[in-house]
XYZ file of C-alpha atoms in Angstrom:
486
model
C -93.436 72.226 -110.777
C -90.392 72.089 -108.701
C -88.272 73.827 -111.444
C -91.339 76.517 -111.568
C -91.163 77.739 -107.849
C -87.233 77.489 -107.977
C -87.494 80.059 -110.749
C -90.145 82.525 -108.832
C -87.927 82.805 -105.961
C -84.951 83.365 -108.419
C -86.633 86.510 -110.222
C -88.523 87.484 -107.024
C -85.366 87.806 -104.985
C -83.523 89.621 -108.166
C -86.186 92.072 -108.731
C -86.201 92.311 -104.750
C -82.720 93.426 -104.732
C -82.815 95.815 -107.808
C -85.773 97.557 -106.695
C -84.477 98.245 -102.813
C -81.712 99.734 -104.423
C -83.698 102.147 -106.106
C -86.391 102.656 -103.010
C -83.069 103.010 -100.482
C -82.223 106.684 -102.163
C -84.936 107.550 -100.189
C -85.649 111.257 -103.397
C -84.675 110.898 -107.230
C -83.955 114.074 -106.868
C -80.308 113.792 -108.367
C -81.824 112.040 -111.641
C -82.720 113.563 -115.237
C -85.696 114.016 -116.001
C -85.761 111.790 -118.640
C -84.201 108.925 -116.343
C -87.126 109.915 -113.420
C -89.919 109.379 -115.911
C -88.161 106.136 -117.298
C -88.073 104.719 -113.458
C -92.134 105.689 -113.269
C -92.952 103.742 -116.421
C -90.537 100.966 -116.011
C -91.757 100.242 -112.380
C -95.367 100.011 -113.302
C -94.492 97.800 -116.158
C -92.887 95.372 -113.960
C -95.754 95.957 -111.033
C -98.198 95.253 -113.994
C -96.524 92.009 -114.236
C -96.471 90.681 -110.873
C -99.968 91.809 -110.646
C -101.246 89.466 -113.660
C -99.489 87.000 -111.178
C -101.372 87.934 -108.372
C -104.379 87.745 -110.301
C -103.966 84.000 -111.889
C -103.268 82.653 -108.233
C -106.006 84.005 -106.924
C -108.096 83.036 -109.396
C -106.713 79.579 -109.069
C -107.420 79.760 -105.055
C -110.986 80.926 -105.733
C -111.496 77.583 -107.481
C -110.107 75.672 -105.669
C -111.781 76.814 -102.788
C -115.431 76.857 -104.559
C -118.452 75.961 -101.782
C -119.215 72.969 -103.599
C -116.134 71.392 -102.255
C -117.313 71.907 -98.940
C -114.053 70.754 -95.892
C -112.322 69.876 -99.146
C -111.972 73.347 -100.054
C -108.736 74.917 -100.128
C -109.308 77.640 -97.669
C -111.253 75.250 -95.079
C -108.470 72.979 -95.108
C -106.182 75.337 -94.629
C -108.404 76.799 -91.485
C -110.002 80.093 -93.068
C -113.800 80.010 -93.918
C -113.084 81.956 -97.267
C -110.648 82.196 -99.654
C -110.782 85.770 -99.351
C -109.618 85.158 -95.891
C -106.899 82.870 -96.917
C -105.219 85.371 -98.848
C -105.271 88.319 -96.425
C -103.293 85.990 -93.983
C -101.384 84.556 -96.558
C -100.081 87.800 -98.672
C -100.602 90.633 -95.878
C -103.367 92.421 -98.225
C -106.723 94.112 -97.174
C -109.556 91.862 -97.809
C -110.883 94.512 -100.390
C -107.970 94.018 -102.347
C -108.194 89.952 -101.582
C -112.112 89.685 -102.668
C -110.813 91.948 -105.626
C -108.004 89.870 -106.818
C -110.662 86.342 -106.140
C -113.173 88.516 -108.465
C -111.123 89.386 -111.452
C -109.091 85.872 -110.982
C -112.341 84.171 -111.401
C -113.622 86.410 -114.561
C -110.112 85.497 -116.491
C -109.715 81.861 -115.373
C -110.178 79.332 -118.546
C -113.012 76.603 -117.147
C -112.554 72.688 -117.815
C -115.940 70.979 -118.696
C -116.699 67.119 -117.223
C -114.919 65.994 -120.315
C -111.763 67.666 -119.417
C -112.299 70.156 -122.396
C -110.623 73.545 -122.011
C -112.932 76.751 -122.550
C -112.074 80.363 -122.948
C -112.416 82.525 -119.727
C -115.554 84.855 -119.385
C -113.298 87.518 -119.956
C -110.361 85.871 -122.311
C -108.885 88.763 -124.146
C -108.695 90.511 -120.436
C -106.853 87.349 -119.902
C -104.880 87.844 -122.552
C -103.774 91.253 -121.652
C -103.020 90.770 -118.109
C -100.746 87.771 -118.955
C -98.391 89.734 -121.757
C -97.697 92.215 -118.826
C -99.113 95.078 -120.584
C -102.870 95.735 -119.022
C -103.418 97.032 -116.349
C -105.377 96.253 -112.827
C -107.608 99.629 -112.846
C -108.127 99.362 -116.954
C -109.026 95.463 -116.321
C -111.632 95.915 -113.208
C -113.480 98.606 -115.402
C -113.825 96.450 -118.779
C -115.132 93.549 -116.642
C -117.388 95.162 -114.548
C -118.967 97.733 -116.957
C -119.177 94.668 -119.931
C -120.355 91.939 -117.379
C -123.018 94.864 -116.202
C -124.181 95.071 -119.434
C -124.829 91.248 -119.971
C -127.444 91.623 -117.120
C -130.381 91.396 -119.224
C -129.075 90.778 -122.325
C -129.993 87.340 -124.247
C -127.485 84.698 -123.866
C -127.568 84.219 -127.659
C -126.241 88.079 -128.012
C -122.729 87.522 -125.420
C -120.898 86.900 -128.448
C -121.284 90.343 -129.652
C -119.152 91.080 -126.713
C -115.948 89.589 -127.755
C -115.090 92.024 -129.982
C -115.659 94.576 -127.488
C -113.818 93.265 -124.959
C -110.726 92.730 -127.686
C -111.104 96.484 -128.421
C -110.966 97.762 -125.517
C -108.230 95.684 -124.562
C -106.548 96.949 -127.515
C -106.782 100.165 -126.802
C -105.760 99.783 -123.145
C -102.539 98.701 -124.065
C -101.913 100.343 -127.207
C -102.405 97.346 -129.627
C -103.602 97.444 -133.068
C -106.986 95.940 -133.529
C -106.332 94.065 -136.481
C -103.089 92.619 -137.763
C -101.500 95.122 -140.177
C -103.716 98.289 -138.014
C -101.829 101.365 -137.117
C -102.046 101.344 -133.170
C -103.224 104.048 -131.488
C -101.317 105.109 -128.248
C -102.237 103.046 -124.963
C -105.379 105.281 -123.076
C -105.458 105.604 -119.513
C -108.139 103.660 -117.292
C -110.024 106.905 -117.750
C -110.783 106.856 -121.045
C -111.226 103.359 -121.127
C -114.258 103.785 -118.653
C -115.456 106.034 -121.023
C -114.632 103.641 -124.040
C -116.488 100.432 -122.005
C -119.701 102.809 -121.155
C -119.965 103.414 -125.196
C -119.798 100.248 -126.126
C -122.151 98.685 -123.269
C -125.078 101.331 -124.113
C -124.465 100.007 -127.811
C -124.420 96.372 -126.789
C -127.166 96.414 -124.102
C -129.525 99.841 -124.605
C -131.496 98.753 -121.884
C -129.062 97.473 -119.665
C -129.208 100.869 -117.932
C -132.877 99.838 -116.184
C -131.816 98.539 -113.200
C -133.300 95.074 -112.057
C -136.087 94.538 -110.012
C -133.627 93.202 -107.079
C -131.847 96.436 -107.958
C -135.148 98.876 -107.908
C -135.812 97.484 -104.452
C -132.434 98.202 -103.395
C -132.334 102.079 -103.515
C -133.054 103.780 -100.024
C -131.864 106.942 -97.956
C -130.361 106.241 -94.739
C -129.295 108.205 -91.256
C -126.753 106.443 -89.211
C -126.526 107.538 -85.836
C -124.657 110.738 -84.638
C -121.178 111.063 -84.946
C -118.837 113.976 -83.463
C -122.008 115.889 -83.615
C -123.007 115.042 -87.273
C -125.441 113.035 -88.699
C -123.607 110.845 -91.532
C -125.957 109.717 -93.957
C -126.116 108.192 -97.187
C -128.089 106.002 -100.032
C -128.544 104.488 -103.332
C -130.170 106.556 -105.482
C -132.166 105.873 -109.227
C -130.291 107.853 -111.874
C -132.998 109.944 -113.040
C -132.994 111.579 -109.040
C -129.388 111.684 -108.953
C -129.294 114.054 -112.110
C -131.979 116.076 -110.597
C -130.219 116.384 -107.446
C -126.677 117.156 -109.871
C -128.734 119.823 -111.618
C -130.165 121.301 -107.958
C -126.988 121.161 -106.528
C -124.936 122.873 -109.984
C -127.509 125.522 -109.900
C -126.977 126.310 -106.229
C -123.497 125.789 -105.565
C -122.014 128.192 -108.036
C -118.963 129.331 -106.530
C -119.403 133.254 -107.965
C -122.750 133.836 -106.485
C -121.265 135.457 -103.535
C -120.357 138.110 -105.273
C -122.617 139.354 -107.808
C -123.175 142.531 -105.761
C -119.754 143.980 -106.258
C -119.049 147.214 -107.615
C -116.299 148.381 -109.567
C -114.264 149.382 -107.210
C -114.515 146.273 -104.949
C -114.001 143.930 -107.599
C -110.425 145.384 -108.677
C -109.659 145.711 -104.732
C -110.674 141.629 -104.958
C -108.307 140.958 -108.024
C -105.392 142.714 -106.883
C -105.607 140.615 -103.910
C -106.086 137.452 -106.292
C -102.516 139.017 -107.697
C -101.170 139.117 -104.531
C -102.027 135.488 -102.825
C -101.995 133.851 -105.963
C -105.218 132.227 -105.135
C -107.827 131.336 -107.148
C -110.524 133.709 -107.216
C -113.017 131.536 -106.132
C -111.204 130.446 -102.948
C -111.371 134.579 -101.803
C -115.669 134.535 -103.186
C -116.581 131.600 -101.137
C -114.403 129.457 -98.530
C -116.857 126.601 -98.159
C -115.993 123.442 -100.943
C -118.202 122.050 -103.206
C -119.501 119.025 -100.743
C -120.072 122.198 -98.299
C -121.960 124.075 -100.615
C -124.219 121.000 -101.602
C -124.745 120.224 -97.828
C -126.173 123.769 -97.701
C -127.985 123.414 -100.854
C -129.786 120.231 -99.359
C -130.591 122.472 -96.734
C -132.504 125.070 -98.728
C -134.134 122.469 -100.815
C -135.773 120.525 -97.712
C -136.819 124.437 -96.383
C -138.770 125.104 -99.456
C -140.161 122.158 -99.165
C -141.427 122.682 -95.980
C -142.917 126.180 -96.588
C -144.423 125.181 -100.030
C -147.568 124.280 -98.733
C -147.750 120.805 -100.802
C -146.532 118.312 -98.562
C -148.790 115.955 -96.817
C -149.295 117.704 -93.190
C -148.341 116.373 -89.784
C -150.767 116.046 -86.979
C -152.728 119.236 -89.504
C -149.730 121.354 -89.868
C -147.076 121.533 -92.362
C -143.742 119.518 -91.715
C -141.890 120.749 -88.615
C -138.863 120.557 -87.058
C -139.307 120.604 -83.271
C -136.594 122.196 -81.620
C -136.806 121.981 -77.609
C -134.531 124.475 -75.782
C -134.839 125.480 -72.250
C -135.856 129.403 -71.805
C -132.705 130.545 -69.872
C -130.466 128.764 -72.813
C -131.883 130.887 -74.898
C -131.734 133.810 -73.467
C -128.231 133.335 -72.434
C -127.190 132.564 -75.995
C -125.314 129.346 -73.608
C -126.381 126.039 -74.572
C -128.291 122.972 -76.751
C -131.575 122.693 -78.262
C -133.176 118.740 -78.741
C -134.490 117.661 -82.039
C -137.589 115.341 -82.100
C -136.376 112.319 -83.939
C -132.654 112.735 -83.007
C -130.404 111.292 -80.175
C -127.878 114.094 -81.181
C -128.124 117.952 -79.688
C -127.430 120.868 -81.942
C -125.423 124.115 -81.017
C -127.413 127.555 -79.548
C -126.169 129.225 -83.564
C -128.608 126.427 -84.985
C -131.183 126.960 -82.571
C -131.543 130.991 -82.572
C -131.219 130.481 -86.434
C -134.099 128.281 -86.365
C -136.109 130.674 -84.256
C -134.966 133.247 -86.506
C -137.222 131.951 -89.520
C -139.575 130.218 -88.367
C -140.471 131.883 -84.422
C -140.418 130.145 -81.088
C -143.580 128.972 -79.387
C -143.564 129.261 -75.429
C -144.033 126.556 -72.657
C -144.380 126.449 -69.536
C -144.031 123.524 -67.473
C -144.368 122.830 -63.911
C -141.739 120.637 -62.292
C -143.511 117.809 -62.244
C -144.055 118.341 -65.980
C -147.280 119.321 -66.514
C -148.501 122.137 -69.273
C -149.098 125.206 -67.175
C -149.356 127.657 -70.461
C -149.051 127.490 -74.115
C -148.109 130.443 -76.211
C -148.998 131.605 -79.224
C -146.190 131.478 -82.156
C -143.792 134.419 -81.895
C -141.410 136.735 -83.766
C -142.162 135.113 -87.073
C -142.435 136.937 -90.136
C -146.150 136.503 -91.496
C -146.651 136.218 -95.613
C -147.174 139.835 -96.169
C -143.995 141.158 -94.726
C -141.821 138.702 -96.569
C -143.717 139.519 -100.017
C -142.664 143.081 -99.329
C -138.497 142.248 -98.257
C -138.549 139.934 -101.687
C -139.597 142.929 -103.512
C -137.215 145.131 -101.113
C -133.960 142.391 -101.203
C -134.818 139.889 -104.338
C -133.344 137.661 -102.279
C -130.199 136.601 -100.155
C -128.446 140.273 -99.602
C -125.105 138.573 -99.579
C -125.062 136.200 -102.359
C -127.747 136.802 -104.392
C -129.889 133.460 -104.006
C -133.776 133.603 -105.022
C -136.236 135.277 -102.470
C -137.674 131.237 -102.557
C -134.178 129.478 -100.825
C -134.037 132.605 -98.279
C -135.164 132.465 -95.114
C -135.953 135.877 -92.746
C -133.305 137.216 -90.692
C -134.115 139.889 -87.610
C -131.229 142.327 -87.927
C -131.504 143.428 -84.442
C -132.561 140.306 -82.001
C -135.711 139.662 -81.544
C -135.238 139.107 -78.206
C -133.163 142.444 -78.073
C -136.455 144.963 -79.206
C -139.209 142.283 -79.790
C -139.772 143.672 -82.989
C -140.742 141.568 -86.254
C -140.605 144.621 -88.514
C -139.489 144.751 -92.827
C -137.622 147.262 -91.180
C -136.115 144.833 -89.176
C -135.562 141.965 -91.208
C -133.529 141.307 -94.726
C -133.452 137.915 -96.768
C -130.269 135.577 -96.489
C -129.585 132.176 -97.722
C -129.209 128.979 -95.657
C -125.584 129.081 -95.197
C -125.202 132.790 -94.610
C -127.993 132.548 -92.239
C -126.508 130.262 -90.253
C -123.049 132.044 -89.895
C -124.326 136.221 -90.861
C -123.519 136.049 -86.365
C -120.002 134.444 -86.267
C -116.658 136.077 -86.224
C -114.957 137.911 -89.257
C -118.615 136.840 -91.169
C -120.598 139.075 -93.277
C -122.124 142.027 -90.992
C -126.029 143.262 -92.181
C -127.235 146.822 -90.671
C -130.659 148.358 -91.350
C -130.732 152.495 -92.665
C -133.913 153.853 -92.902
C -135.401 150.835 -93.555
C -132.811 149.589 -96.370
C -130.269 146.501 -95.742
C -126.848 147.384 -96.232
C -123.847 144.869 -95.989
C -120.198 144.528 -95.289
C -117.738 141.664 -96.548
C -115.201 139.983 -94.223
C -111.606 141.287 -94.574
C -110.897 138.248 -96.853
C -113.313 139.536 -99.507
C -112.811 143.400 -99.564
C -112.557 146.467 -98.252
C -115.315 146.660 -94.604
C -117.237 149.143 -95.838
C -120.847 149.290 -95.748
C -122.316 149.383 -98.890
C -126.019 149.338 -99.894
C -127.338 145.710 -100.966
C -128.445 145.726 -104.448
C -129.208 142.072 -105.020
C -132.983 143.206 -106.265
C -133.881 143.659 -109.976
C -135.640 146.384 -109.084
C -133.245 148.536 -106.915
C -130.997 147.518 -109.472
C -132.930 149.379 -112.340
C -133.828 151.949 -110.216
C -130.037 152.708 -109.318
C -129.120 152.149 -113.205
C -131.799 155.316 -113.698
C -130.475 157.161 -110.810
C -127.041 156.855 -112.540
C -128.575 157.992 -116.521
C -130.322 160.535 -114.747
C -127.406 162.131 -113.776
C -125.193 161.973 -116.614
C -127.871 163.894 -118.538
């Protein structure tokens, strides 16, 4: 054993030396590249090496410092309650990576039964794999966890139909032939091996994709509290909701809707400035990302919700959001509103859009707090008017959304003119609700009672131009247009 660590400390400080050299250039940049590709490859060979190290000593620390053994354990005796713990003081890691390394150390250690007979590990040909140097951490976490995740459920009689998955994906990890006397196929990245373990576990285990009961009970939706002004949230989620969120959020997040309404002429004025910035074109049609445009899809979704009608009521009215803001706030444009429910204030924007599409409600107080007057609902747009603007608009006037994920917009203020008019209002989505008042957004002007619109500089020429998101005004300009080349 002596002779063993003697040896370690021999290659460690040998590799040590090699590799500074290489890290003290500081840039490659004065090698091939044939020789900067070799130093990649060769480097995570050898780091795949010392990591199947890594692994079999933690493995071997996980057992030895099993709760059975109680103040005999390893860890306890060496003053840490865990092994997990004991490593992050002993080799400077983050206990994610410690509890990792105890995980897969345990899945690839060989067990010793009461008679001192040796038996494979749970994972053996991972084992296998790790300890020639040629497998990899990433491909290794992803055939034990997707395999073992299959096993939940399955008959213990059936595990040894897993062997020979395991082995192949192994093989194919690392680029080994299956069978002696196979033509190898060339080693796959993690990647594909996730894809590779995920075939074989639906084959192995087709219901292994029901979760458990423990598992059922385990899915949720959560709001932690307020942060920087947002709420973060998060859950776990069945899979059948999570692909009908998916398919909600592809439908509503495509990055082109913004500008269906284009005509000729603006679209080449957009492409030659695609030419010009070398951006992608979808970075000049929309400037929110993907996670922005699926926070503003979840937005639209809970609003239709809301105005559907179907939803169990609240104290005999549909689900509200109660928005609190103090009269001269509002007037001044200066100021916070107060959600029911919520520790956290949202912005004056958020609150006039609010009022915007769904009205404001007066009332007056006395100091002392008591209900002087209650008004009726105000400057909302009643059923009939916004039948008529989603035959007028079709929908958002900017981007083209369905009249159903629109809310109503007063182009002039309502506290401007007090007027809730279809001559006064157009259709916009969530997103372009919430920002159609902020600087170098979209601009929306009524003419005779018809929306028109003008892009930012960043997506065309400002100039007003008529919306024509609606099938019909669509049609009837396409017959306008026939008519006159006749």
């Amino acid at each position: 054993m002596e002779s063993l660590r003697r040896r370690m400390r021999e290659a460690v400080a040998a590799n040590r030396a090699l590799l500074a050299e290489v890290a003290a250039a500081g840039v490659l940049d004065g090698v091939s590249e044939e020789d900067l590709l070799l130093v990649a490859a060769v480097g995570e060979a050898g780091g795949r090496a010392i990591d199947a190290v890594r692994v079999l000593a933690a493995g071997e620390v996980g057992h030895r410092s099993r709760p059975i053994l109680g103040s005999e354990s390893l860890a306890k005796r060496m003053g840490f309650p865990t092994p997990a713990e004991l490593l992050e003081h002993l080799t400077r890691v983050g206990l994610p990576t410690a509890r990792a390394r105890l995980r897969l150390g345990s899945q690839t250690r060989p067990n010793t039964t009461l008679t001192g007979e040796v038996l494979p590990a749970e994972f053996d040909a991972v084992r296998a794999g790790l300890a020639c140097g040629r497998l990899g951490l990433d491909s290794a976490r992803i055939i034990t966890r997707i395999l073992g995740q299959a096993k939940v459920g399955a008959p213990t009689d059936t595990y040894s139909r897993f062997v020979p998955a395991e082995h192949e994906l192994v093989c194919a990890a690392i680029g080994e032939p299956v069978e002696p006397g196979a033509v190898a196929e060339p080693a796959v990245p993690p990647s594909v091996t996730e894809i590779h373990a995920h075939t074989w576990a639906a084959y192995l285990n087709p219901d292994g994709a029901e979760p458990t009961e423990k598992e059922f009970a385990s899915r949720g939706f959560w709001f932690q509290p307020a942060r920087n002004g947002m709420i973060p949230c998060g859950g776990l989620v069945v899979p059948e909701l999570a692909g009908a969120m998916q398919a909600v959020f592809t439908s509503m997040t495509n990055p082109r809707q913004s500008q269906k309404f284009l005509s000729d002429e603006d679209r080449a004025e957009l492409e030659r400035q695609v030419e010009e910035t070398a951006l992608d074109p979808v970075q000049l049609k929309d400037p929110r990302t993907r996670s922005q445009r699926q926070h503003d899809a979840l937005a639209t979704v809970f609003g239709i919700a809301a105005r559907s009608g179907e939803l169990p009521t609240l104290g005999g009215a549909a689900p509200t959001m109660v928005v609190t803001v103090h009269a001269d706030d509002h007037t001044s444009g200066h100021g916070v509103g107060h959600v029911d429910g919520l520790d956290v204030l949202i912005p004056m924007i958020a609150v006039q859009q609010l009022c915007c599409a769904n009205g404001i409600q007066p009332v007056d107080l006395a100091a002392n707090g008591k209900i002087l007057a209650l008004g009726t609902t105000e400057r909302c747009f009643n059923r009939a008017q916004r039948r008529a603007m989603d035959a007028r608009d079709g929908g958002c006037v900017i981007c083209g959304r369905p009249a159903v994920e629109t809310e109503a917009h007063h182009v002039v203020p309502w506290v401007v003119d007090r007027r809730t008019h279809v001559d006064n209002g157009v259709l916009l989505c969530w997103f372009h609700h919430r920002t159609i008042d902020t600087r170098n957004g979209w601009r929306v002007r009524m003419i005779d009672g018809s929306p028109q619109i003008m892009p930012p500089p960043e997506l065309g020429p400002p100039v007003w131009q008529p919306a024509r998101t609606s099938r019909v005004r669509q049609s009837d300009a396409l017959r306008q247009h026939m008519h006159r080349q006749q």
